[in-house]
Coordinates of C-alpha atoms and ligand atoms in Angstrom, one line a residue:
M1225 CA -10.2 -12.1 8.3
E1226 CA -11.5 -11.1 4.8
M1227 CA -9.5 -12.2 2.0
T1228 CA -9.7 -9.7 -1.0
L1229 CA -7.7 -8.7 -4.3
R1230 CA -6.5 -5.1 -5.4
W1231 CA -8.4 -4.3 -8.1
F1232 CA -7.3 -1.1 -10.3
G1233 CA -10.9 -0.7 -12.0
T1234 CA -11.7 -1.9 -15.3
P1235 CA -10.2 0.9 -17.7
Y1236 CA -6.3 0.3 -15.6
D1237 CA -7.0 -3.3 -14.8
S1238 CA -5.8 -6.8 -16.8
V1239 CA -7.6 -8.7 -14.3
T1240 CA -11.6 -8.6 -14.3
L1241 CA -14.4 -8.9 -10.8
E1242 CA -15.2 -11.9 -12.9
Q1243 CA -12.0 -13.3 -12.7
I1244 CA -11.6 -12.1 -9.2
R1245 CA -15.0 -13.6 -7.7
Q1246 CA -13.5 -17.1 -9.0
I1247 CA -10.6 -17.3 -6.8
P1248 CA -12.0 -19.3 -3.7
G1249 CA -12.5 -17.4 -0.6
V1250 CA -12.3 -13.9 -2.0
S1251 CA -15.4 -11.8 -1.4
G1252 CA -14.2 -8.4 -1.9
V1253 CA -11.9 -6.3 -3.8
I1254 CA -9.4 -3.6 -2.7
T1255 CA -9.9 -0.6 -5.1
T1256 CA -9.5 3.3 -5.9
L1257 CA -10.9 6.0 -8.3
Y1258 CA -7.3 5.5 -10.7
G1259 CA -8.0 8.2 -12.4
T1260 CA -7.6 10.7 -9.8
K1261 CA -5.2 13.0 -8.7
P1262 CA -4.3 13.6 -5.5
G1263 CA -6.1 16.6 -3.8
E1264 CA -8.9 15.8 -6.0
V1265 CA -12.1 15.2 -4.1
W1266 CA -14.0 12.3 -5.1
S1267 CA -17.5 12.7 -6.1
I1268 CA -20.6 10.5 -4.5
E1269 CA -21.2 9.7 -8.1
D1270 CA -17.9 8.4 -8.5
I1271 CA -17.7 6.4 -5.8
R1272 CA -21.3 5.1 -6.1
A1273 CA -20.6 4.0 -10.0
L1274 CA -17.6 2.3 -8.3
R1275 CA -19.5 0.3 -5.6
E1276 CA -22.6 -0.6 -7.5
E1277 CA -20.0 -2.2 -10.7
V1278 CA -18.5 -4.5 -7.6
E1279 CA -21.5 -5.3 -6.5
A1280 CA -22.9 -6.0 -9.7
A1281 CA -19.8 -9.0 -10.2
G1282 CA -21.0 -10.4 -6.8
L1283 CA -18.5 -9.1 -4.5
K1284 CA -17.8 -5.8 -2.1
I1285 CA -15.3 -3.3 -1.9
S1286 CA -13.6 -3.8 1.3
G1287 CA -11.6 -0.8 1.2
I1288 CA -10.0 1.9 -1.0
E1289 CA -5.9 1.6 -1.5
S1290 CA -5.4 4.8 -2.0
V1291 CA -6.7 7.9 -1.3
N1292 CA -3.2 9.6 -2.4
I1293 CA -2.2 12.6 -0.3
H1294 CA -1.2 15.9 -2.0
D1295 CA 2.4 17.0 -1.4
S1296 CA 1.6 20.3 0.2
I1297 CA 0.1 18.1 2.7
K1298 CA 3.0 16.2 3.3
V1299 CA 5.2 19.4 3.1
G1300 CA 3.3 21.5 5.1
D1301 CA 2.6 24.3 2.1
D1302 CA 0.5 27.2 2.7
D1303 CA -2.3 25.7 0.9
R1304 CA -2.6 22.4 3.2
D1305 CA -5.3 22.8 4.3
E1306 CA -7.6 23.2 1.3
Y1307 CA -6.3 20.1 0.0
I1308 CA -6.9 18.2 3.3
D1309 CA -10.8 19.8 3.3
N1310 CA -10.9 18.1 -0.5
Y1311 CA -9.5 14.7 1.6
I1312 CA -12.3 15.4 4.3
Q1313 CA -14.8 15.7 1.4
T1314 CA -13.8 12.5 0.0
L1315 CA -13.9 10.7 3.2
K1316 CA -17.2 11.7 3.6
N1317 CA -18.6 11.0 0.1
L1318 CA -16.6 7.2 1.1
G1319 CA -18.3 7.1 4.3
S1320 CA -21.4 7.8 2.9
E1321 CA -21.2 5.3 0.4
G1322 CA -20.4 2.5 3.3
I1323 CA -16.9 2.5 2.7
K1324 CA -15.0 2.4 5.7
L1325 CA -11.3 1.8 5.0
V1326 CA -8.6 3.8 3.5
C1327 CA -5.3 2.8 2.9
Y1328 CA -2.7 5.5 2.2
N1329 CA 1.2 6.4 2.4
F1330 CA 2.6 9.3 3.8
M1331 CA 6.2 8.7 1.7
P1332 CA 7.3 12.0 -0.3
V1333 CA 7.4 12.5 -4.1
F1334 CA 7.5 8.4 -5.2
D1335 CA 5.5 6.1 -3.6
W1336 CA 6.9 2.4 -3.1
T1337 CA 10.7 2.4 -4.9
R1338 CA 12.1 -0.9 -6.7
S1339 CA 15.0 -1.1 -9.4
E1340 CA 13.7 -3.8 -11.6
L1341 CA 10.4 -4.5 -12.4
A1342 CA 11.3 -8.0 -14.0
R1343 CA 13.9 -9.8 -12.9
M1344 CA 14.3 -13.4 -14.3
R1345 CA 14.0 -16.0 -11.5
P1346 CA 15.8 -19.5 -12.5
D1347 CA 12.0 -20.9 -13.1
G1348 CA 10.9 -18.8 -15.7
T1349 CA 9.1 -16.6 -13.4
T1350 CA 10.2 -12.5 -13.3
V1351 CA 9.6 -10.5 -10.1
L1352 CA 10.5 -7.3 -8.9
A1353 CA 13.2 -6.7 -7.4
Y1354 CA 15.5 -3.9 -5.3
N1355 CA 19.1 -3.3 -5.5
Q1356 CA 20.8 0.1 -3.7
S1357 CA 23.7 0.2 -6.2
A1358 CA 21.4 0.5 -8.7
V1359 CA 19.1 2.7 -7.2
D1360 CA 22.3 4.8 -5.8
A1361 CA 23.4 4.6 -9.1
I1362 CA 20.2 6.2 -11.2
R1363 CA 19.1 9.9 -11.1
P1364 CA 14.9 9.7 -10.2
E1365 CA 13.9 11.4 -13.1
A1366 CA 16.0 8.3 -14.7
M1367 CA 13.9 5.8 -12.3
F1368 CA 10.8 7.3 -13.4
E1369 CA 11.5 6.5 -16.7
S1370 CA 12.9 2.8 -16.3
V1371 CA 9.6 2.4 -14.3
D1372 CA 7.2 3.4 -16.8
K1373 CA 9.2 2.0 -19.6
S1374 CA 9.3 -1.7 -17.9
A1375 CA 5.1 -1.6 -17.0
N1376 CA 3.8 -3.4 -19.4
G1377 CA 2.0 -0.3 -20.6
Y1378 CA 0.5 0.1 -17.6
I1379 CA 0.6 3.0 -14.6
M1380 CA 2.2 1.9 -11.5
P1381 CA 1.0 3.2 -8.6
G1382 CA 2.3 6.1 -7.1
W1383 CA 4.4 6.4 -10.1
E1384 CA 1.8 8.8 -12.1
P1385 CA 3.6 10.3 -15.0
E1386 CA 1.4 13.5 -15.2
R1387 CA 2.4 14.4 -11.5
L1388 CA 6.1 13.0 -11.8
K1389 CA 7.0 15.2 -14.9
D1390 CA 8.3 17.7 -12.9
V1391 CA 10.1 15.4 -10.4
A1392 CA 12.7 18.5 -9.9
R1393 CA 10.2 20.8 -8.6
L1394 CA 8.8 18.0 -6.5
F1395 CA 12.3 17.4 -5.2
E1396 CA 12.3 21.3 -4.2
M1397 CA 9.3 21.1 -2.3
Y1398 CA 11.0 18.6 0.3
N1399 CA 13.9 20.9 0.6
N1400 CA 13.0 22.0 4.1
V1401 CA 11.6 18.9 5.4
D1402 CA 13.3 16.3 7.2
E1403 CA 11.7 13.4 9.0
E1404 CA 10.8 15.1 12.4
K1405 CA 9.0 18.2 10.1
L1406 CA 7.3 15.5 8.0
F1407 CA 5.9 13.5 10.9
R1408 CA 4.6 16.5 12.6
N1409 CA 2.8 17.2 9.2
L1410 CA 1.3 13.9 9.1
C1411 CA 0.3 14.4 12.8
Y1412 CA -1.7 17.6 11.2
F1413 CA -2.8 16.0 8.7
L1414 CA -4.5 13.4 11.0
N1415 CA -5.9 15.4 14.1
R1416 CA -7.7 17.2 11.5
I1417 CA -9.0 14.1 9.6
M1418 CA -10.1 12.2 12.8
P1419 CA -13.1 13.8 13.5
V1420 CA -14.6 12.7 10.3
C1421 CA -13.4 9.5 10.7
D1422 CA -15.0 9.1 14.4
E1423 CA -18.1 10.2 12.4
Y1424 CA -18.4 8.2 9.6
D1425 CA -16.3 5.0 11.5
I1426 CA -13.5 5.1 8.6
D1427 CA -10.3 3.8 9.4
M1428 CA -7.2 5.2 8.3
A1429 CA -4.6 2.8 7.4
I1430 CA -1.2 4.1 6.9
H1431 CA 1.1 2.2 4.9
P1432 CA 4.6 2.0 5.4
D1433 CA 7.6 3.3 3.6
D1434 CA 8.7 1.1 0.9
P1435 CA 11.9 0.0 1.4
A1436 CA 12.0 0.6 4.8
W1437 CA 14.5 3.4 4.4
P1438 CA 15.5 6.9 2.9
V1439 CA 16.0 6.8 -0.9
F1440 CA 17.1 9.1 -2.9
G1441 CA 17.6 11.6 0.2
L1442 CA 14.2 12.0 1.0
P1443 CA 12.8 11.4 4.5
R1444 CA 10.7 8.4 5.4
I1445 CA 8.9 7.7 8.4
I1446 CA 7.1 4.9 8.4
T1447 CA 10.1 2.6 8.5
G1448 CA 9.7 0.0 12.2
K1449 CA 8.2 -0.4 15.4
E1450 CA 9.4 2.6 17.0
K1451 CA 8.5 4.8 14.7
I1452 CA 4.9 3.3 13.8
L1453 CA 4.1 3.0 17.7
R1454 CA 5.3 7.2 18.1
L1455 CA 2.6 7.4 15.3
M1456 CA 0.3 5.6 17.3
A1457 CA 1.0 6.9 20.1
A1458 CA 0.8 10.9 18.8
V1459 CA -2.8 10.6 17.2
D1460 CA -4.1 7.7 20.3
N1461 CA -7.6 7.1 18.0
P1462 CA -8.2 4.0 17.0
H1463 CA -8.8 4.7 13.7
N1464 CA -5.7 5.7 13.2
G1465 CA -4.4 2.6 12.4
M1466 CA -1.8 0.5 9.8
T1467 CA -1.6 -1.3 6.8
L1468 CA 0.6 -4.4 8.0
C1469 CA 2.5 -4.6 4.9
T1470 CA 5.1 -7.9 5.3
G1471 CA 7.0 -6.5 2.1
S1472 CA 7.5 -3.1 3.0
L1473 CA 8.3 -3.3 6.9
G1474 CA 10.0 -6.8 5.6
S1475 CA 12.6 -5.2 3.2
N1476 CA 14.4 -4.5 6.3
P1477 CA 15.6 -7.5 7.8
K1478 CA 15.9 -6.4 11.1
N1479 CA 12.2 -5.7 11.4
D1480 CA 10.6 -8.2 13.4
I1481 CA 7.4 -8.6 11.6
P1482 CA 5.6 -10.7 13.9
D1483 CA 6.6 -8.6 16.8
I1484 CA 5.4 -5.6 15.2
I1485 CA 2.2 -7.0 14.5
R1486 CA 2.0 -8.1 18.0
S1487 CA 2.4 -4.4 19.4
L1488 CA 0.0 -3.3 17.1
K1489 CA -3.5 -4.7 18.4
G1490 CA -6.2 -2.9 17.6
R1491 CA -4.5 -0.8 15.3
V1492 CA -3.5 -3.5 12.3
H1493 CA -7.1 -2.4 10.0
F1494 CA -5.7 -4.0 6.9
A1495 CA -2.6 -6.4 6.0
H1496 CA -0.6 -6.9 2.6
V1497 CA 1.0 -10.5 3.3
R1498 CA 4.0 -11.5 0.8
N1499 CA 7.0 -13.1 0.9
L1500 CA 10.5 -12.0 -0.1
R1501 CA 14.4 -13.3 -0.5
Y1502 CA 17.3 -11.1 0.6
N1503 CA 20.4 -12.0 -1.8
S1504 CA 22.2 -9.7 0.5
P1505 CA 22.3 -6.5 2.5
D1506 CA 22.2 -4.7 -0.7
D1507 CA 19.5 -6.7 -2.7
F1508 CA 16.2 -8.3 -2.5
E1509 CA 13.7 -9.3 -4.6
E1510 CA 10.1 -10.6 -4.1
A1511 CA 9.1 -14.3 -4.2
A1512 CA 5.9 -16.4 -4.0
H1513 CA 4.4 -16.3 -1.3
L1514 CA 5.2 -19.4 0.5
S1515 CA 7.6 -19.5 3.5
R1516 CA 10.4 -22.0 1.8
D1517 CA 10.2 -20.0 -1.3
G1518 CA 11.3 -17.0 0.4
S1519 CA 13.1 -15.6 3.7
M1520 CA 9.8 -14.9 5.7
D1521 CA 7.7 -16.8 7.8
M1522 CA 4.4 -16.7 6.9
Y1523 CA 2.7 -18.8 9.3
A1524 CA 4.3 -16.9 12.5
I1525 CA 2.9 -13.6 10.2
L1526 CA -0.7 -14.8 10.2
K1527 CA -0.2 -16.2 13.6
A1528 CA 0.4 -13.0 15.0
L1529 CA -2.5 -11.4 13.3
Y1530 CA -4.8 -14.2 14.2
D1531 CA -3.5 -13.8 17.7
I1532 CA -4.1 -10.1 18.1
G1533 CA -7.9 -10.8 16.9
F1534 CA -7.3 -9.1 13.5
S1535 CA -10.8 -9.3 11.6
G1536 CA -10.2 -6.8 8.9
P1537 CA -9.3 -7.0 5.1
I1538 CA -6.4 -9.0 4.4
R1539 CA -4.5 -8.9 0.5
P1540 CA -2.1 -11.2 -1.4
D1541 CA 0.2 -8.5 -2.6
H1542 CA 2.7 -8.2 -5.4
G1543 CA 2.8 -11.9 -7.6
R1544 CA 5.3 -13.2 -9.7
M1545 CA 4.5 -12.8 -13.2
I1546 CA 3.9 -16.5 -13.9
W1547 CA 2.5 -19.1 -17.1
G1548 CA 2.9 -16.2 -19.6
E1549 CA 0.9 -13.6 -18.1
S1550 CA 0.7 -10.0 -19.4
A1551 CA -0.3 -7.4 -16.5
M1552 CA 0.9 -4.6 -14.6
P1553 CA 4.2 -5.7 -12.6
G1554 CA 3.5 -7.5 -9.3
Y1555 CA -0.7 -7.3 -10.3
G1556 CA -1.2 -10.6 -12.4
L1557 CA -4.1 -12.5 -11.4
Y1558 CA -2.6 -16.1 -11.5
D1559 CA 0.5 -15.6 -8.5
R1560 CA -1.9 -13.2 -6.7
A1561 CA -4.9 -16.3 -6.6
L1562 CA -1.8 -19.0 -5.6
G1563 CA -0.9 -16.2 -2.9
A1564 CA -4.6 -15.6 -1.8
C1565 CA -5.1 -20.0 -1.7
Y1566 CA -2.1 -20.1 0.3
L1567 CA -2.9 -17.3 2.8
N1568 CA -6.1 -19.0 3.5
G1569 CA -4.7 -22.4 3.7
L1570 CA -3.0 -21.3 6.5
W1571 CA -5.7 -19.0 8.4
E1572 CA -8.2 -22.1 8.4
A1573 CA -5.2 -24.6 9.5
I1574 CA -4.0 -21.7 12.4
E1575 CA -7.9 -21.3 13.4
K1576 CA -8.6 -24.7 13.6
S1577 CA -5.8 -25.9 15.6
S1578 CA -6.1 -22.6 17.7
Q1579 CA -9.7 -23.6 18.7
A1580 CA -9.2 -27.1 19.3
Ligands
LIG729 C1 2.5 -1.1 -4.1 C2 1.8 -0.7 -3.4 C3 1.7 0.7 -2.8 C4 0.8 1.1 -1.9 C5 0.7 2.7 -1.3 C6 -0.4 2.7 -0.2 O1 2.3 -1.9 -4.9 O2 2.0 -1.7 -1.9 O3 1.5 1.5 -3.9 O4 -0.9 0.9 -2.3 O5 1.6 3.0 -0.7 O6 -0.9 4.2 -0.5

């Protein structure tokens, strides 16, 4: 296991590489070329400049989150092959710069969805939260505006204003796309990119849908154990793997996360570990990483990762906003640093007690 922190790049993040380097036990960042649009080729020069900046700060690039997928690929439009060719070129460029892990998602239109980006908790901290009735009551356009307005001036991942300014057209693209078609399009994409992943030893790590059910009537396909295992079997190559995101899978309390982890031995390439608190079947909010602050057993989750021999990067996920910090919601320094220390502590205890 390698502890990392997500970092959006100097122009986009309030957190610096120097700060990340000072978190005990964090040796790498998970980063991206945040200014690129889905479908563009990432040039070797841009990738190299990013790598050199990270390395100059004494860290390494442990993986990319995300190389986003163009909607034409998700929908299966006539021009999808051109966009897949571009994706393949990006993978080759990443591979030749020594980057071997790519996190992506296959959610239509939006990436993750939350109804609030700063819900106040009794201790004065704020967290991201999801309320189904609030989501049901809002149009997607209004949702975008509200996310954009509450993002403290940052661009939230997956909510790029330029792509989403025409939400209605994006929704139209998905008119004839049901779960089955989306699944087939995902397999088509993966089958086309696997040869280059084999050649450059790149692990593709699909991120689960967040929340783990359809929103705004759009299909969602990476929501639980059965569907994940179906994908692993459909493209049965070890480079086709998962980002095990506890907060996303865990949005549905019926998902038994340690069991899902154990069923995915060899296919978990990356882990996002964070806790959630369920308030009602309709409502959850994010919590501190500590088990007793939320509804998940973080020890059981890490123990399952340890038991399947997980050796990839792990990162604390969304943190609370604490100590007056102003940052991209979920991505401040302080609470994620606390999360990294807590997860490192749990891991050390698991490791030592397993070897005793
Ligand atoms: C939200 C993140 C997601 C994730 C993508 C992966 O904060 O977990 O935006 O990065 O779904 O492609």
